[in-house]
XYZ file of C-alpha atoms in Angstrom:
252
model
C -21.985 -43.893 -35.375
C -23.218 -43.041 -38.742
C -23.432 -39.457 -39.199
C -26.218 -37.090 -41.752
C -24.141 -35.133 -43.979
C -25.072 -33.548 -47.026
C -21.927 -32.044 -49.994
C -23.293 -29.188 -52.068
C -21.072 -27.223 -54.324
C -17.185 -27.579 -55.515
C -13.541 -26.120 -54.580
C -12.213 -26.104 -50.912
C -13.958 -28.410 -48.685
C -15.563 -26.338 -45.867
C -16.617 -28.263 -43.106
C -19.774 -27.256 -41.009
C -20.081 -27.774 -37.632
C -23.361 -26.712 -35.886
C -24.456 -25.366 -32.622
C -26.297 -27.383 -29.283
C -29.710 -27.298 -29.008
C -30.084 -26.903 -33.470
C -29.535 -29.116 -36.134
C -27.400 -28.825 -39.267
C -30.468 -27.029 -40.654
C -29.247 -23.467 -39.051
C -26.673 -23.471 -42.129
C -29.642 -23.152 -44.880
C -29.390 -19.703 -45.732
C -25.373 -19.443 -45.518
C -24.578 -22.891 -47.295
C -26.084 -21.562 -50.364
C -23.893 -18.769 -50.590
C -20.560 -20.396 -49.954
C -21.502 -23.402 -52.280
C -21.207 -21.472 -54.880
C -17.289 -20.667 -54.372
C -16.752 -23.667 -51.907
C -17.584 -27.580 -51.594
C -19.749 -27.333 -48.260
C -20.075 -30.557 -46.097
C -22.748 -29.929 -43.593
C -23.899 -32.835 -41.207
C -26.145 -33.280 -38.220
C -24.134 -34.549 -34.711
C -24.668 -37.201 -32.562
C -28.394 -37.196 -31.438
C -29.709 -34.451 -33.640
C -31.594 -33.607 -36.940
C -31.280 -36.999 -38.763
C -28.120 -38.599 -37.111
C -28.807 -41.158 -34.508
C -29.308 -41.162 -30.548
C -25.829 -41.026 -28.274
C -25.455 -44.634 -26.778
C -22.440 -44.138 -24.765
C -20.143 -41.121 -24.703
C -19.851 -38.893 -27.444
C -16.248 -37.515 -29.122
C -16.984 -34.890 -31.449
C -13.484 -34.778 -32.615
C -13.326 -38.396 -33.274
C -16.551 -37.843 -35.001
C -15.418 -35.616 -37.167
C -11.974 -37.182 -37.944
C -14.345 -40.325 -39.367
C -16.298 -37.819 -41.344
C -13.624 -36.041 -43.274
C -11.961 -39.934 -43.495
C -15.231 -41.575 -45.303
C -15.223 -38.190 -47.446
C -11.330 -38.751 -48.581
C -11.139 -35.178 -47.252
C -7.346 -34.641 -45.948
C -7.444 -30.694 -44.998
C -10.614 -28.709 -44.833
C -11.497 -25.308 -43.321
C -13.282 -25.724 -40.382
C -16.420 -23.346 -39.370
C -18.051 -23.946 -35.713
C -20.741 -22.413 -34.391
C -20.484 -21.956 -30.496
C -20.038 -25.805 -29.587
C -19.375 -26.788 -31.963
C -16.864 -23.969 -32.397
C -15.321 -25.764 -29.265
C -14.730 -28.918 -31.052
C -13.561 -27.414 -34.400
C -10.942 -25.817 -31.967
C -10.290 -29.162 -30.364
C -9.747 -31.050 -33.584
C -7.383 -28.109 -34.939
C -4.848 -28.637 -32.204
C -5.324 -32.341 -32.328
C -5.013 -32.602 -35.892
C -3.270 -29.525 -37.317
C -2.140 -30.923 -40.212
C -5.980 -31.633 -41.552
C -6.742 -28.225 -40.954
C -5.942 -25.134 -43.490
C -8.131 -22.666 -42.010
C -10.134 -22.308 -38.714
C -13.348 -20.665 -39.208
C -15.154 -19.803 -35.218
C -18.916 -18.769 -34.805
C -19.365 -17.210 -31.363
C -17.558 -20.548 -29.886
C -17.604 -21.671 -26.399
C -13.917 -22.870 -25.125
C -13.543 -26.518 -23.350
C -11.487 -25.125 -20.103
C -13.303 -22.166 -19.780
C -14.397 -20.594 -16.419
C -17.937 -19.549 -17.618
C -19.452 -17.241 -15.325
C -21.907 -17.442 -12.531
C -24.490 -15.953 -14.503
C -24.236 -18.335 -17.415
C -24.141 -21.410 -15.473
C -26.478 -20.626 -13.054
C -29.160 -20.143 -16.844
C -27.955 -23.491 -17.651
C -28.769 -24.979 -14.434
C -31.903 -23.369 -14.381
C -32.749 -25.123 -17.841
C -32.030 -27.944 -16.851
C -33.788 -27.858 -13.686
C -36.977 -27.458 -15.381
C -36.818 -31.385 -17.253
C -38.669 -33.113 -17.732
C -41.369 -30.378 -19.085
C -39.523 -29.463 -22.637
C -41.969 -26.666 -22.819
C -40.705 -25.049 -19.577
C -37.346 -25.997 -20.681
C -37.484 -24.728 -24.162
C -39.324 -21.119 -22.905
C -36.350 -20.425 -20.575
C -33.547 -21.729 -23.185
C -34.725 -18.789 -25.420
C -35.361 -16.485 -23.260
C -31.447 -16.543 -22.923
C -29.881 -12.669 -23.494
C -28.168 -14.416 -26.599
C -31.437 -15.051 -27.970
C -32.555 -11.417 -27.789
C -32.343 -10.683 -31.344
C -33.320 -13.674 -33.216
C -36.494 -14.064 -31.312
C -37.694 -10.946 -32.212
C -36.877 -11.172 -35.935
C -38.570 -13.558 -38.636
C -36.876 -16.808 -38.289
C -37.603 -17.159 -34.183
C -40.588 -19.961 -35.175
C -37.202 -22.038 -37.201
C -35.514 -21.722 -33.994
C -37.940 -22.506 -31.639
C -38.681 -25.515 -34.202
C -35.373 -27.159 -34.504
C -34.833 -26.603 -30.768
C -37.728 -28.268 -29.502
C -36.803 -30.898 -31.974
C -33.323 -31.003 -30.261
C -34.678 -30.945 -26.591
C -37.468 -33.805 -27.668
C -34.556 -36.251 -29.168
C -32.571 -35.705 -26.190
C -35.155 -36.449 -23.543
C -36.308 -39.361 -25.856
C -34.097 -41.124 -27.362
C -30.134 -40.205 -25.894
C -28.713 -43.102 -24.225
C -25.877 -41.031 -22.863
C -24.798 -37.174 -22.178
C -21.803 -37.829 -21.708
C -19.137 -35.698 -23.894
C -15.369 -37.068 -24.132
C -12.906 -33.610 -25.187
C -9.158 -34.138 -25.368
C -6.882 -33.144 -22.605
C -5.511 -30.736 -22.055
C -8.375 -28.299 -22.618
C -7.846 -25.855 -25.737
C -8.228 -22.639 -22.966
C -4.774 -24.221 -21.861
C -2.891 -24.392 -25.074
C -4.611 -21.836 -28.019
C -1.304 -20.598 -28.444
C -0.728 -24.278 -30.724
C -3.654 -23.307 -33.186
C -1.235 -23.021 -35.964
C -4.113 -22.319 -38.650
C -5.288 -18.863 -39.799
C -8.302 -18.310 -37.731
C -11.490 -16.373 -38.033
C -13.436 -15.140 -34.839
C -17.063 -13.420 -35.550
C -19.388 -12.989 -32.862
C -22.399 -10.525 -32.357
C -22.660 -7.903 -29.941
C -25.541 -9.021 -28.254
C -24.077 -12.160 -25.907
C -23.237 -13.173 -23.319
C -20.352 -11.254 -21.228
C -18.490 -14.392 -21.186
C -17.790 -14.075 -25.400
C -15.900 -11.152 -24.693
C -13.998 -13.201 -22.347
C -13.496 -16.117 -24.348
C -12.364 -13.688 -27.489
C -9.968 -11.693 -24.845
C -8.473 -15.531 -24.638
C -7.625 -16.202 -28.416
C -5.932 -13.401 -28.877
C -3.219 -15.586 -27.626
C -3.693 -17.921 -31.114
C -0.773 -16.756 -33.022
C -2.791 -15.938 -36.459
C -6.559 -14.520 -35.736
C -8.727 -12.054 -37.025
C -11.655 -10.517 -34.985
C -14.546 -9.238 -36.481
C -17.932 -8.518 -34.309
C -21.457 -8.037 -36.045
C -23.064 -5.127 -34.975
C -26.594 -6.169 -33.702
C -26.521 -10.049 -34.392
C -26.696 -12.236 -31.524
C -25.813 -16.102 -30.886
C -27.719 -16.841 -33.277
C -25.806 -15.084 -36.366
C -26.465 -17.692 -38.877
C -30.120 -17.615 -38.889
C -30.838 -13.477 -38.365
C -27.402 -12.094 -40.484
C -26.043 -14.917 -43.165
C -25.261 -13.003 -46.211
C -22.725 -10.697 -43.904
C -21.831 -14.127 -42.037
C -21.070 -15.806 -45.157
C -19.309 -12.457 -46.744
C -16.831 -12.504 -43.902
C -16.036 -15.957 -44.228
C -15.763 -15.745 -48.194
C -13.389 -12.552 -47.553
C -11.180 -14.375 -45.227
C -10.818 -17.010 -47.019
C -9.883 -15.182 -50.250
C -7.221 -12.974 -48.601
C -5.209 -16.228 -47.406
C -5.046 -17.405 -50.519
């Protein structure tokens, strides 16, 4: 699987790690920022933006673990946005020694017990393909969308996630998603690195849930953004990226 990445800036390699249903694109306004202090590796996963179609079933830790390899990268911080928040998690307690810092986005959890609610949105969703319209309408009319639809960068969500949703439904071979066992819910106290948790306050229920649940990671910090929802890198970056920046700096 060869992967779209892109390396702006010098220092610390920080490793992004974007959302489902985006692209790599949703870090354009806080890549900038942390370039300027950081070396920023950005890079489109399996199926989206400008990295090719899923043939069989996808490992997103395995995929990064090749990334960071074919960059000579040993140890990088980590930042995941909600999926890929989940696999950033993953790959820290299956690889602790290549991460320094642990940098989660409003993350999902692989082990979770997501609620009725939620699930029954995402069966809905998908209930509605093969009409990507349809499907794409009810996908942001999510409560987690709330904010960023209503605020001047809805038409570069709705256009990277109707790219998503038309790569998937045209080109995916497989949907199929391989995480290591046993699930992080299971074992987040083993996250030995320093970790970061920011999340809006317009979400889901479950996020308070799943940020009740890594309180149990020995070294974490919890910071909410007042007014942001899922979508926190698109509608706040400069206070996303001044969080990050100031965690960062304090471990140092």
């Amino acid at each position: 699987m060869d992967l779209f990445y892109e390396v702006k800036g010098e220092g610390t390699p920080l490793v992004f790690i974007h959302s489902p249903g985006v692209d790599s694109r949703e870090w354009k306004f806080i890549a900038p920022i942390l370039a300027q202090s950081f070396q920023v590796i950005t890079f489109d996963g399996r199926g989206t933006g400008k990295s090719p179609a899923p043939t069989a079933p996808a490992n997103l830790v395995e995929d990064l673990k090749r990334l960071l390899h074919h960059l000579n990268i040993e140890q990088a911080v980590l930042v995941g946005h909600s999926m890929g928040g989940q696999a950033a998690a993953d790959f820290a307690l299956t690889y602790p020694s290549m991460v320094s810092r642990l940098i989660l986005l409003s993350p999902s959890l692989s082990g979770f017990p997501y609620s009725k609610e939620f699930t029954e949105w995402i069966a809905q969703v998908n209930s509605l393909a093969p009409d990507l319209d349809k499907m794409i309408d009810t996908s942001l009319a999510g409560p987690n969308y709330r904010v960023v639809m209503s605020s001047s960068q809805r038409d570069f969500l709705i256009e990277m996630h109707t790219d998503y949703m038309r790569k998937v439904f045209t080109e995916w071979k497989s949907f199929e998603v391989n995480w290591p066992q046993p699930p992080a819910m299971e074992r987040l106290e083993e996250i030995s690195a320093p970790t970061l948790f920011l999340q809006g306050t317009v979400e889901w229920g479950d996020m308070e849930r799943v940020a009740e649940e890594y309180k149990r990671v020995p070294s974490c910090k919890f910071i909410r953004i007042e007014g942001a929802d899922h979508m926190l890198t698109l509608t706040h970056p400069a206070e996303t990226a001044g969080y990050i920046e100031q965690f960062l700096k304090e471990l140092v």
